mmCIF file of C-alpha atoms and ligand atoms in Angstrom:
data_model
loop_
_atom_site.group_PDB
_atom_site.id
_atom_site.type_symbol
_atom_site.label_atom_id
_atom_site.label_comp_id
_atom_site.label_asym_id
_atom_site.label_seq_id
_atom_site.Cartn_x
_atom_site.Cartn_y
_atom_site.Cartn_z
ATOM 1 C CA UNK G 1 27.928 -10.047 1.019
ATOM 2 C CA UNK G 2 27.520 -7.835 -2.153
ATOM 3 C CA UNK G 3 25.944 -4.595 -0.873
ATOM 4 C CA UNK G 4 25.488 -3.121 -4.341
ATOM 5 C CA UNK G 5 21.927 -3.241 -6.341
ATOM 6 C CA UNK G 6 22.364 -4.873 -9.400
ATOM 7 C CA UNK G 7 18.580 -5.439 -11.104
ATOM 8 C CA UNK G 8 20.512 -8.451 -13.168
ATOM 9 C CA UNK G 9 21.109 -9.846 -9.754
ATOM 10 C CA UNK G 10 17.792 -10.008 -8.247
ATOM 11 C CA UNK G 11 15.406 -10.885 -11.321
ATOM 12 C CA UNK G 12 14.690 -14.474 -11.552
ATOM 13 C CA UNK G 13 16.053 -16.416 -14.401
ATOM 14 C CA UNK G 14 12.674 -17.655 -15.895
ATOM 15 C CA UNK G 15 10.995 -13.825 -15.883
ATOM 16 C CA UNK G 16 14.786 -12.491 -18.158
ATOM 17 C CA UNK G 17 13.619 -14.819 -20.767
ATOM 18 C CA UNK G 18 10.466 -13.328 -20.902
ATOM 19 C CA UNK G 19 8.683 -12.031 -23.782
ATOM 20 C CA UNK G 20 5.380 -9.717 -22.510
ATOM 21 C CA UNK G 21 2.480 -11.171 -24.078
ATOM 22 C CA UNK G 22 1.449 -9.005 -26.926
ATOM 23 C CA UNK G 23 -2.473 -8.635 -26.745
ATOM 24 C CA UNK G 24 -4.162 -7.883 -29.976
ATOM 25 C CA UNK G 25 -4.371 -3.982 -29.168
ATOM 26 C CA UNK G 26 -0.563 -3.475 -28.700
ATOM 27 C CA UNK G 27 0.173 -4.649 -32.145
ATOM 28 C CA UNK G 28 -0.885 -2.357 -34.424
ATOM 29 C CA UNK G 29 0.506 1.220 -34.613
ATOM 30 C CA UNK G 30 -1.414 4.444 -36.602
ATOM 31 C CA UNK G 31 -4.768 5.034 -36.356
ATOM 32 C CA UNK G 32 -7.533 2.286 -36.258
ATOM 33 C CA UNK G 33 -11.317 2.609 -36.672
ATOM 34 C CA UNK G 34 -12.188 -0.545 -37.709
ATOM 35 C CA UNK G 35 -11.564 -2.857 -34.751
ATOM 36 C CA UNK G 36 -11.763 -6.652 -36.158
ATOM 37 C CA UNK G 37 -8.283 -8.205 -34.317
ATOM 38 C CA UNK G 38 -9.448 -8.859 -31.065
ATOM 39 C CA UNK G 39 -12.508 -11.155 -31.212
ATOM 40 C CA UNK G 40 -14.727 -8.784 -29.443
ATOM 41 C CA UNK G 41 -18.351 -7.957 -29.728
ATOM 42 C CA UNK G 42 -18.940 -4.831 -32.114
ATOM 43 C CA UNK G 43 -21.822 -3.707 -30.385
ATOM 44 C CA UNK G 44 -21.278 -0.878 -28.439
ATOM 45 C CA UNK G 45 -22.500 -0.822 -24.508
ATOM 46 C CA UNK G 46 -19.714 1.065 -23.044
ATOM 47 C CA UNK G 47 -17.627 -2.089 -21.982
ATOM 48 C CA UNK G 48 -17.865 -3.962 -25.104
ATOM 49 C CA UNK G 49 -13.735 -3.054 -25.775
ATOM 50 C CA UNK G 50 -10.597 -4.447 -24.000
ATOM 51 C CA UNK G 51 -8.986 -1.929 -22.026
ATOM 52 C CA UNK G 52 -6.130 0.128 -22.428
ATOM 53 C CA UNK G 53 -3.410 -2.752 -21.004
ATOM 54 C CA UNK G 54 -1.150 0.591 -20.404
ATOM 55 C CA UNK G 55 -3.658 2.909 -18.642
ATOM 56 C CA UNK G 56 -2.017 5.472 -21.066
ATOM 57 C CA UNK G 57 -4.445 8.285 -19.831
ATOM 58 C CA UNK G 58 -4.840 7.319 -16.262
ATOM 59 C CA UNK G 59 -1.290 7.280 -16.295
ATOM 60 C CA UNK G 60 -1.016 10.947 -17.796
ATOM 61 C CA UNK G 61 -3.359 11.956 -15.059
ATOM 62 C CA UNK G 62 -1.502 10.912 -12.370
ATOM 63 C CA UNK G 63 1.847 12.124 -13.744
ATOM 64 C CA UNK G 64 0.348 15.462 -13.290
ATOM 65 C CA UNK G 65 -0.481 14.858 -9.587
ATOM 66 C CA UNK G 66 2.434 12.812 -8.537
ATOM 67 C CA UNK G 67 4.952 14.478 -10.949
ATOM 68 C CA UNK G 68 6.558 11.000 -11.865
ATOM 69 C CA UNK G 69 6.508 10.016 -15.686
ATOM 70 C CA UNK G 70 4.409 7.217 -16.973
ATOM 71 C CA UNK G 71 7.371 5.093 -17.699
ATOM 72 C CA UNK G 72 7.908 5.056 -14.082
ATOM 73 C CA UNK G 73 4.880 3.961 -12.868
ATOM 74 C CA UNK G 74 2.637 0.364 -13.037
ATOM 75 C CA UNK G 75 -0.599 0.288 -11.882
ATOM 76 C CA UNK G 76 -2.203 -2.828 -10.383
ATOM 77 C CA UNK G 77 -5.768 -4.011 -9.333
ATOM 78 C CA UNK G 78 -4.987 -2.882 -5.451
ATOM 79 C CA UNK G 79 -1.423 -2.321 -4.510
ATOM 80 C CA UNK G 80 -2.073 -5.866 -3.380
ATOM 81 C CA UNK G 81 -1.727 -6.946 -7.237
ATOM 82 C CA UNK G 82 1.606 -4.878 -7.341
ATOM 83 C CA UNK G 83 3.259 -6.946 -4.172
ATOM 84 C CA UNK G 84 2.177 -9.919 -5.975
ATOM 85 C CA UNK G 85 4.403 -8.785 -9.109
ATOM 86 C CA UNK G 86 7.299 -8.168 -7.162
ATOM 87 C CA UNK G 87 7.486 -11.639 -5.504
ATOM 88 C CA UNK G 88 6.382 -13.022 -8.778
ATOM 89 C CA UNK G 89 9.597 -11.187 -10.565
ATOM 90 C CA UNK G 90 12.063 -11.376 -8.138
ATOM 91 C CA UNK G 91 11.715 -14.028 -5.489
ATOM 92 C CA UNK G 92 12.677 -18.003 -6.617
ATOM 93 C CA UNK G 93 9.850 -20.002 -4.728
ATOM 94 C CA UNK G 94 11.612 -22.126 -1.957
ATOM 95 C CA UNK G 95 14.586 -20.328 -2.074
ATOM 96 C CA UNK G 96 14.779 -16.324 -1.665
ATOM 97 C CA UNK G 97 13.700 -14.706 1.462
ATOM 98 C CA UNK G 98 12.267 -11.239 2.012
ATOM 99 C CA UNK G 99 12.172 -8.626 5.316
ATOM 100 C CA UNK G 100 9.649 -7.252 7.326
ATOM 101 C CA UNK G 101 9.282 -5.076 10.202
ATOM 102 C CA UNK G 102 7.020 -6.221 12.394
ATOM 103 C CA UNK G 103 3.925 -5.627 13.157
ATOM 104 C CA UNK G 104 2.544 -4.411 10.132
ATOM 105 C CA UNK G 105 0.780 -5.161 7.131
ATOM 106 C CA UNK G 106 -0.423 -8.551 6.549
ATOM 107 C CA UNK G 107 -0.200 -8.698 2.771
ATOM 108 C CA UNK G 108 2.981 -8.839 2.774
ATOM 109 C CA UNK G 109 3.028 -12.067 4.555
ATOM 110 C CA UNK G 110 0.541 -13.711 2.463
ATOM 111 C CA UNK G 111 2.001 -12.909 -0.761
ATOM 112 C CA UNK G 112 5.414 -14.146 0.303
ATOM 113 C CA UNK G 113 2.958 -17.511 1.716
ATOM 114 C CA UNK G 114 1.339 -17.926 -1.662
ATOM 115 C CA UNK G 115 4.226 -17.205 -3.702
ATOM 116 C CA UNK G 116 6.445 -20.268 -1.217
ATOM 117 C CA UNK G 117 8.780 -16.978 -0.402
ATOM 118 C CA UNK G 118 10.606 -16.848 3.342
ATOM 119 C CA UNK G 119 9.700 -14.507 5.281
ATOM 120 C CA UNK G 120 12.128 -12.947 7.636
ATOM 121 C CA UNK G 121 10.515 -10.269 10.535
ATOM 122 C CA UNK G 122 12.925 -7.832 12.291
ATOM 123 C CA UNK G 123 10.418 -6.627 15.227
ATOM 124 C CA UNK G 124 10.280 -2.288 14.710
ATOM 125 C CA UNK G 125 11.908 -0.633 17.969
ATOM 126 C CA UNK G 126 10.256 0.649 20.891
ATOM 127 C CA UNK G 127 8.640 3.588 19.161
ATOM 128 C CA UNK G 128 7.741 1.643 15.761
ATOM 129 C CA UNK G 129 10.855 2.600 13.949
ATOM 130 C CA UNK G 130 12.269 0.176 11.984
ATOM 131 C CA UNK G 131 15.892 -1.183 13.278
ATOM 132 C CA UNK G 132 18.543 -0.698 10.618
ATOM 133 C CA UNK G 133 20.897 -3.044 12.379
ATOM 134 C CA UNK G 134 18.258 -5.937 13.087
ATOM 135 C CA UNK G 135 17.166 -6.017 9.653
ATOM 136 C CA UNK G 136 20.634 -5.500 8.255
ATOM 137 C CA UNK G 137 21.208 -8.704 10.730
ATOM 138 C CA UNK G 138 18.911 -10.604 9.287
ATOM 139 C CA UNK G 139 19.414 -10.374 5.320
ATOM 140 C CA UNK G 140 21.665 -13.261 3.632
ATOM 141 C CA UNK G 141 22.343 -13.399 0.096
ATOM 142 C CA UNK G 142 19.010 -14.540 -0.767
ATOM 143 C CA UNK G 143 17.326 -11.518 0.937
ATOM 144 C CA UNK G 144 15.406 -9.934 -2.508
ATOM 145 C CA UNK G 145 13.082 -7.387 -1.021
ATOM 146 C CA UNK G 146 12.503 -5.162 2.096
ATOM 147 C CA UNK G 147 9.159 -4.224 2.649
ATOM 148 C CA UNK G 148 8.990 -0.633 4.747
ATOM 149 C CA UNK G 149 5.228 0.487 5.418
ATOM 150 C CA UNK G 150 5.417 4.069 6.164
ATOM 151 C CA UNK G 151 3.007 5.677 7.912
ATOM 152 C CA UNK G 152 2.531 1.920 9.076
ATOM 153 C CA UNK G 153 -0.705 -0.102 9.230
ATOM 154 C CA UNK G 154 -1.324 -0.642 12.527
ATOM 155 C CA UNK G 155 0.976 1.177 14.322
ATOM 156 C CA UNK G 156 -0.207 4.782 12.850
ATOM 157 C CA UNK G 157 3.661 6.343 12.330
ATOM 158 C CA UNK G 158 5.663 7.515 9.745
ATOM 159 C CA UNK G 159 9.117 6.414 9.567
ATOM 160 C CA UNK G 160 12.365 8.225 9.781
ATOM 161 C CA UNK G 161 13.586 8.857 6.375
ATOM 162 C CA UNK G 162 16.886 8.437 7.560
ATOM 163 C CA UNK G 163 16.483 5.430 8.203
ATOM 164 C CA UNK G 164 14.472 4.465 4.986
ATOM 165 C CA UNK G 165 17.724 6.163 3.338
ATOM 166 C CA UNK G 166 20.003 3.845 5.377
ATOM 167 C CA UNK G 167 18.353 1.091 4.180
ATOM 168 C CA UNK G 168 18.026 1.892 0.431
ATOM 169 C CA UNK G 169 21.542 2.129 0.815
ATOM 170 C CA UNK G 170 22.856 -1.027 2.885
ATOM 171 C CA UNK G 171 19.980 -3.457 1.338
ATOM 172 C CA UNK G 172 21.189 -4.995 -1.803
ATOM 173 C CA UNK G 173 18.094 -6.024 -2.923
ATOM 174 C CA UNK G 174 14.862 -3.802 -3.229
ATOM 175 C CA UNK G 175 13.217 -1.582 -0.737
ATOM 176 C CA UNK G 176 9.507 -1.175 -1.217
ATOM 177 C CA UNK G 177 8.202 1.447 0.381
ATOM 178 C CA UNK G 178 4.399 1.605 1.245
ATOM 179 C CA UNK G 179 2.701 4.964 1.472
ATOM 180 C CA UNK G 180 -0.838 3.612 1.448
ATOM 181 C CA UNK G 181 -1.568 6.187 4.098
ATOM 182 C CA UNK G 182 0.892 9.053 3.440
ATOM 183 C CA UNK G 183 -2.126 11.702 2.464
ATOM 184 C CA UNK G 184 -2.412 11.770 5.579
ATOM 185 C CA UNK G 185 0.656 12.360 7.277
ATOM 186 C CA UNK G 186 2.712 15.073 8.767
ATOM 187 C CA UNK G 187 5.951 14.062 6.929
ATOM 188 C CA UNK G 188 6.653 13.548 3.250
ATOM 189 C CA UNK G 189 6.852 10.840 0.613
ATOM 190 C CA UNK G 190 9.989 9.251 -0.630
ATOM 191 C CA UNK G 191 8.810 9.667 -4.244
ATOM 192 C CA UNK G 192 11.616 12.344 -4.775
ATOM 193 C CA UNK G 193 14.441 9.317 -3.936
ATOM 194 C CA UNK G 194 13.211 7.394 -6.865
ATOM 195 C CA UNK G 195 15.881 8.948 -9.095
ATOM 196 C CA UNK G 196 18.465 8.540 -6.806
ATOM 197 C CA UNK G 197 18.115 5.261 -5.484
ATOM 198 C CA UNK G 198 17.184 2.036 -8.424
ATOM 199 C CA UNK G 199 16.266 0.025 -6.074
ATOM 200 C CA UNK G 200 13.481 2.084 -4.589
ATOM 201 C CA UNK G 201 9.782 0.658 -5.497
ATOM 202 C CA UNK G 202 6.962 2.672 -3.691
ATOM 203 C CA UNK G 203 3.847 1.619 -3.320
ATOM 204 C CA UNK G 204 0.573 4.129 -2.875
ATOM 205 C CA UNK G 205 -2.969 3.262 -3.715
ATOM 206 C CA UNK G 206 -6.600 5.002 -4.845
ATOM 207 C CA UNK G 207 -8.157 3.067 -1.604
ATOM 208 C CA UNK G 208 -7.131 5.191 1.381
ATOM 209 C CA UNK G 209 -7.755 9.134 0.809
ATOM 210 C CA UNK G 210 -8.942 9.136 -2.687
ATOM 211 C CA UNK G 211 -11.390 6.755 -1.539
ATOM 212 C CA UNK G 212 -11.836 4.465 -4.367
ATOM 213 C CA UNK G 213 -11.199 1.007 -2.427
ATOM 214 C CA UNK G 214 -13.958 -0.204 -4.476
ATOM 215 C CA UNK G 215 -12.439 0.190 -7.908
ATOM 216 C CA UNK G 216 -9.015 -1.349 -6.929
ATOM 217 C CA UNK G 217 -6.526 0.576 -8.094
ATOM 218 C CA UNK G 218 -2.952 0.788 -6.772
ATOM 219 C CA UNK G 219 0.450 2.803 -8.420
ATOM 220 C CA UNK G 220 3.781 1.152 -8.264
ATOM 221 C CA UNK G 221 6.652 3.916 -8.869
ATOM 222 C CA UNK G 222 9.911 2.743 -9.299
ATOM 223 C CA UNK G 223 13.119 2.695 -12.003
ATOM 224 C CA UNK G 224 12.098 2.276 -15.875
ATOM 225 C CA UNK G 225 14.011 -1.052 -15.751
ATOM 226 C CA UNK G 226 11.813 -2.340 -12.983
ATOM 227 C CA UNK G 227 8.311 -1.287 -14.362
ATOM 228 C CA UNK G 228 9.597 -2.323 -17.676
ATOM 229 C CA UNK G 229 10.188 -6.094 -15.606
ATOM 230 C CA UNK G 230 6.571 -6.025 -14.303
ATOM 231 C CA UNK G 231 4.946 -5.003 -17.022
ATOM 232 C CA UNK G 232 6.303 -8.344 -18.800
ATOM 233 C CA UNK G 233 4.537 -10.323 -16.206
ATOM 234 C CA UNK G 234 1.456 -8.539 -15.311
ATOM 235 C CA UNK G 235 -1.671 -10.209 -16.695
ATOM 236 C CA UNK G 236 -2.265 -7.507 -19.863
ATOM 237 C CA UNK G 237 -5.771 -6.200 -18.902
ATOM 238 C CA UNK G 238 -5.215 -5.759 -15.425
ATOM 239 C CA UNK G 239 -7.022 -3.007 -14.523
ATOM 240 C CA UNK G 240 -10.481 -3.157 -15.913
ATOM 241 C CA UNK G 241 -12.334 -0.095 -17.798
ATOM 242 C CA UNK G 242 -14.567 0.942 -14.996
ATOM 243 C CA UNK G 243 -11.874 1.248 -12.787
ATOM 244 C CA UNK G 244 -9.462 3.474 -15.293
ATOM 245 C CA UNK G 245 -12.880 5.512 -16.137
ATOM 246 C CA UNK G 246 -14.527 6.341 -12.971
ATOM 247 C CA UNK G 247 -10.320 7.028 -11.429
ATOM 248 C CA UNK G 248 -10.273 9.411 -14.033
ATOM 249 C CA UNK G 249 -13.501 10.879 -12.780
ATOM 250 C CA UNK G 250 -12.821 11.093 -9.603
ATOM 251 C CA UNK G 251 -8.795 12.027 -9.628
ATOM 252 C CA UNK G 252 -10.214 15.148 -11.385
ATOM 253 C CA UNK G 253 -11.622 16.042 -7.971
ATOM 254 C CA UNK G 254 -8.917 17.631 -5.910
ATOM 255 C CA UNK G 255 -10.521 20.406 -4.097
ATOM 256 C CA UNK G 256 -12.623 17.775 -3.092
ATOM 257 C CA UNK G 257 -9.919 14.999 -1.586
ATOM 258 C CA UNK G 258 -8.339 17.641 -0.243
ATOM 259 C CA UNK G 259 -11.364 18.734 1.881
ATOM 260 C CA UNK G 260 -11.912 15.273 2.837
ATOM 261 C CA UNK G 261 -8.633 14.887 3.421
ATOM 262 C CA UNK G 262 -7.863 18.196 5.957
ATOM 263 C CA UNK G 263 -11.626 16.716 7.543
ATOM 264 C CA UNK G 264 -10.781 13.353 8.617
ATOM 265 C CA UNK G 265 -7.117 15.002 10.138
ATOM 266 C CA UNK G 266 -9.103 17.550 12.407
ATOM 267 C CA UNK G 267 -11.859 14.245 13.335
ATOM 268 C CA UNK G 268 -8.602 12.727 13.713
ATOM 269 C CA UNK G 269 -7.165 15.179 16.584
ATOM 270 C CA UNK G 270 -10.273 15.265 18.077
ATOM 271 C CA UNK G 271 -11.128 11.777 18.358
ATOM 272 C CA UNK G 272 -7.551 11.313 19.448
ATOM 273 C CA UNK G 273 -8.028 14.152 22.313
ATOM 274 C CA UNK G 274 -11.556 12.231 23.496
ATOM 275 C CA UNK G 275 -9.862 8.950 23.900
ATOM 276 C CA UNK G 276 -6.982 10.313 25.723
ATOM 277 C CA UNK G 277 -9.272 11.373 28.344
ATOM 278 C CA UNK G 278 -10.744 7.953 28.899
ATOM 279 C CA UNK G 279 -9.722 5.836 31.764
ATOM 280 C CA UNK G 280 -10.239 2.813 29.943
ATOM 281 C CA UNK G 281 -7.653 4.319 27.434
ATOM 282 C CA UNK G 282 -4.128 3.709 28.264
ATOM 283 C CA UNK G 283 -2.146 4.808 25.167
ATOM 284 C CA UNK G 284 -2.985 7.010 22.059
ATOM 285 C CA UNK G 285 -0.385 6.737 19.491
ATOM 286 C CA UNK G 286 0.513 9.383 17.425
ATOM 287 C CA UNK G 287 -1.081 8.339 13.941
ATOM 288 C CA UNK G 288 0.246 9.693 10.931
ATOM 289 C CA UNK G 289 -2.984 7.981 8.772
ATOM 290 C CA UNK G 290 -6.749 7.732 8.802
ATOM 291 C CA UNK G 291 -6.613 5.308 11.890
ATOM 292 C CA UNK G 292 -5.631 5.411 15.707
ATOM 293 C CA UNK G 293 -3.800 2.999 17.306
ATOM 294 C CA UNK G 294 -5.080 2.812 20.999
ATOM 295 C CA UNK G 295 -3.835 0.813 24.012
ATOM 296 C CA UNK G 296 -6.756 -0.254 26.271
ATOM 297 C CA UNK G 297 -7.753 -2.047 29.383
ATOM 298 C CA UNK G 298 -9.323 -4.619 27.811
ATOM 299 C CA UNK G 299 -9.372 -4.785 24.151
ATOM 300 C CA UNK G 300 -11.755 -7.983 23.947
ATOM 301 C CA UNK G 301 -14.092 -6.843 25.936
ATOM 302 C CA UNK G 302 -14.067 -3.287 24.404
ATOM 303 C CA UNK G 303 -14.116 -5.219 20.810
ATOM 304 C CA UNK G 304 -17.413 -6.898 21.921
ATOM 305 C CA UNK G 305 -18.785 -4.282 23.671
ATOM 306 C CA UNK G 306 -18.785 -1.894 20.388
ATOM 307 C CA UNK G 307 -19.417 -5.008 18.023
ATOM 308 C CA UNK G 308 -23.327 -5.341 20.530
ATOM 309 C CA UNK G 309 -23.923 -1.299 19.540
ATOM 310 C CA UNK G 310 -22.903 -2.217 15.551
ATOM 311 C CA UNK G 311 -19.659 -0.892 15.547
ATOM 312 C CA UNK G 312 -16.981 -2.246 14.330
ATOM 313 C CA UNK G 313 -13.448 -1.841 15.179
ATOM 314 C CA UNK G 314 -10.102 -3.999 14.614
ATOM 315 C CA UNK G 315 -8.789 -5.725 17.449
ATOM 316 C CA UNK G 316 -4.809 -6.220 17.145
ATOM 317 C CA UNK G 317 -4.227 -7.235 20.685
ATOM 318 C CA UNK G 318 -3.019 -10.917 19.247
ATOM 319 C CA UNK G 319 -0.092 -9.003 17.584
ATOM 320 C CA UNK G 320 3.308 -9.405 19.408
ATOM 321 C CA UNK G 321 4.036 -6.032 20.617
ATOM 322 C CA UNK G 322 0.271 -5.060 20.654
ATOM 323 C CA UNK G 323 -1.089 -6.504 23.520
ATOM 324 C CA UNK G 324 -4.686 -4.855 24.112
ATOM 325 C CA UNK G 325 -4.392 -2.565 21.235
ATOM 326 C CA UNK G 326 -7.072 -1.771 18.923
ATOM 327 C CA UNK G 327 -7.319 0.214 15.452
ATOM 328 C CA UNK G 328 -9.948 2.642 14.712
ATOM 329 C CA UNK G 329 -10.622 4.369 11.477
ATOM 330 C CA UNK G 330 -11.897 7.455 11.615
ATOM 331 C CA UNK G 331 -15.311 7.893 9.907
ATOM 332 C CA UNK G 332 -17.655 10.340 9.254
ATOM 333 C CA UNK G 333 -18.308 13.253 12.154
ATOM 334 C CA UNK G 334 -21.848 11.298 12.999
ATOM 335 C CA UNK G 335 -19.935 7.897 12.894
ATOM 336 C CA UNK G 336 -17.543 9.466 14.812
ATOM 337 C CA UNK G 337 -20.069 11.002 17.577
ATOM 338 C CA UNK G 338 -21.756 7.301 17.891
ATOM 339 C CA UNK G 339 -18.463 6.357 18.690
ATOM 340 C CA UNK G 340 -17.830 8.338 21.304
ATOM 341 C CA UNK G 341 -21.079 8.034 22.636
ATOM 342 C CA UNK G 342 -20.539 4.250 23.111
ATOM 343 C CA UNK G 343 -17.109 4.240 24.372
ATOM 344 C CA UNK G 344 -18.531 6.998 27.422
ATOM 345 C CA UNK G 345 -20.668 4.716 28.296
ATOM 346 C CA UNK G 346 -18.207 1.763 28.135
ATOM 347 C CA UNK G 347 -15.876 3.799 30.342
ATOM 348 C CA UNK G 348 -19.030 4.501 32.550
ATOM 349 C CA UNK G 349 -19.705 0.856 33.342
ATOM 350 C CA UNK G 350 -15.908 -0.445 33.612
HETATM 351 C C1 PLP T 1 -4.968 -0.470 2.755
HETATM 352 C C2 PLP T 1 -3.543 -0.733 2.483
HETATM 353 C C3 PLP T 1 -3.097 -0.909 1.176
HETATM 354 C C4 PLP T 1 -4.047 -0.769 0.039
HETATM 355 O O1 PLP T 1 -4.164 -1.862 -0.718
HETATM 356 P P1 PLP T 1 -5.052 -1.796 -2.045
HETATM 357 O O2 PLP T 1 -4.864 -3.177 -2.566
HETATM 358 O O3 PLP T 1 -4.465 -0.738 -2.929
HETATM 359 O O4 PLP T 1 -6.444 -1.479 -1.635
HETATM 360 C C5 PLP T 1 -1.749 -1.112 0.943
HETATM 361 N N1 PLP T 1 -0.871 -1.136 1.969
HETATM 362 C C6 PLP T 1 -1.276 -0.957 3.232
HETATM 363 C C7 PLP T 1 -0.286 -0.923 4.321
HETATM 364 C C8 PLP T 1 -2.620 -0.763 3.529
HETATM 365 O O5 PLP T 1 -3.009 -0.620 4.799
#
């Protein structure tokens, strides 16, 4: 099997011979004040324009807090938009396959689903890491992505980067790389392998810490060849004007994610340390996001008792490997409290 990442060899025939659609906005150059080319409504209420296909200044923006270049970056409505590219450019329907270690995020499964893609799941070892061997098992010469979620939804934990480096480097195809959740964990990204490795695509989103899941926004960083391939095949106006204007709002908030941020870590510990002390609790995983991963007696009947006092939690006990294991985000400190509050008394009565 060829073991070197060619982007020639992975792109799928019909997306080479593409042309990117050229919206009316992207074919003029010089300055414009008299807008008549694309059909729109002159009269101005704030939304009356197309947006900016590029997200030129959005882009600029976060260039200056991720310290990657424009040219390296597409943004999507969600990162779920952005997985959908990928199996759109590089995965033949009813042919190619792609890898995941399991149990993690289910997008990735229902993009590969919707787009008629394989789907090939190498179960993560014993402590959630994902098995090098076991996936490297598993790839054939149709094998076009590797999906890597790290710090992984559900299981809380950041991966090794060694082993995300083993990977970039055995896997001929590409390794995506989801840091949805890596605000909020104790190691670092693998945005500073993106020069050194072209087959590296990371994935990190506006929903999680920045909290903006409402606006869907999510940043692809990867090679210029491979955001150059994406941008061919992205619808053009993607990401609508509210969303690029109120990110831009909001992104020039730091202090104030940051706060949030360092908050929800110390809730974290805390609510971590309380459950720990709970009978009904049997495991607390180390979580490296803005959930917990706990192990319980009885996850149904924990599930339903919470759901009766209006709170909500996720309950992965279906999961292989999960058996009576629920998520919990962590919310606000009174959120939090009720929590706690309910899950004493749970503990009381079982
Ligand atoms: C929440 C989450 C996302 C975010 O998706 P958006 O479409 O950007 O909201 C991506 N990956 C994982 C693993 C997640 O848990």
């Amino acid at each position: 099997m060829n073991t070197t990442f060619t982007l020639e060899n992975i792109i799928r025939e019909n997306v080479k011979q593409l042309v990117p659609y050229s919206s009316a906005r992207d074919e003029f150059s010089g300055n414009g004040s008299v807008f008549l080319d694309a059909n729109e409504n002159p009269y101005e209420n704030g939304v009356n324009r197309y947006p900016d296909p590029l997200q030129n200044q959005l882009k600029k923006r976060l260039t200056q807090l991720k310290g990657v270049p424009p040219t390296r970056m597409i943004l999507g409505n969600g990162s779920d938009e952005v997985i959908d590219l990928l199996f759109r450019a590089f995965c033949e329907p009813n042919k190619d396959n792609v890898v995941t270690c399991t149990p993690t995020y289910g997008m990735y499964e229902v993009a590969a689903n919707v787009n008629a893609v394989e789907i090939k799941e190498a179960a993560l070892d014993k402590d959630f890491q994902p098995n090098v061997d076991l996936v490297m098992d598993l790839t054939d010469e149709n094998s076009k992505m590797l999906f890597l979620c790290s710090p992984n939804n559900p299981t809380a934990n950041l991966y090794d980067e060694d082993r995300i480096v083993q990977l970039l480097k055995a896997f001929s195809g590409i390794v995506i790389v989801d840091e949805a959740y890596i605000d909020f964990a104790s190691g670092k990204s693998v945005l500073d392998k993106l020069e050194e490795y072209p087959n590296l695509v990371i994935l990190q989103t506006l929903s999680k810490a920045w909290g903006m899941a409402g606006i869907r926004l999510g940043i692809g960083f990867a090679s210029v060849e491979i955001v150059e391939v994406l941008n061919r095949i992205k619808p053009p106006y993607n990401v609508n004007s509210l969303t690029q204007t109120k990110a831009l709002e909001l992104l020039d908030d730091e202090a104030k994610y940051l706060n949030q941020v360092n908050g929800i870590l110390k809730d974290r510990e805390e609510l971590s340390e309380f459950l720990s002390n709970l009978s009904c609790v049997k495991k607390v995983y180390e979580s490296d996001a803005n959930f917990i991963l706990v192990k319980v007696d009885n996850a149904k009947q924990l599930y339903n008792f919470l759901l009766d006092k209006g709170i909500i939690i996720r309950d992965r006990s279906k999961i292989a490997g999960l058996e009576n294991c629920v998520r919990i985000s962590i919310g606000t400190q009174e959120e939090n409290k009720l929590l706690c509050e309910s899950l004493s008394e749970y503990n009381s009565k079982n």
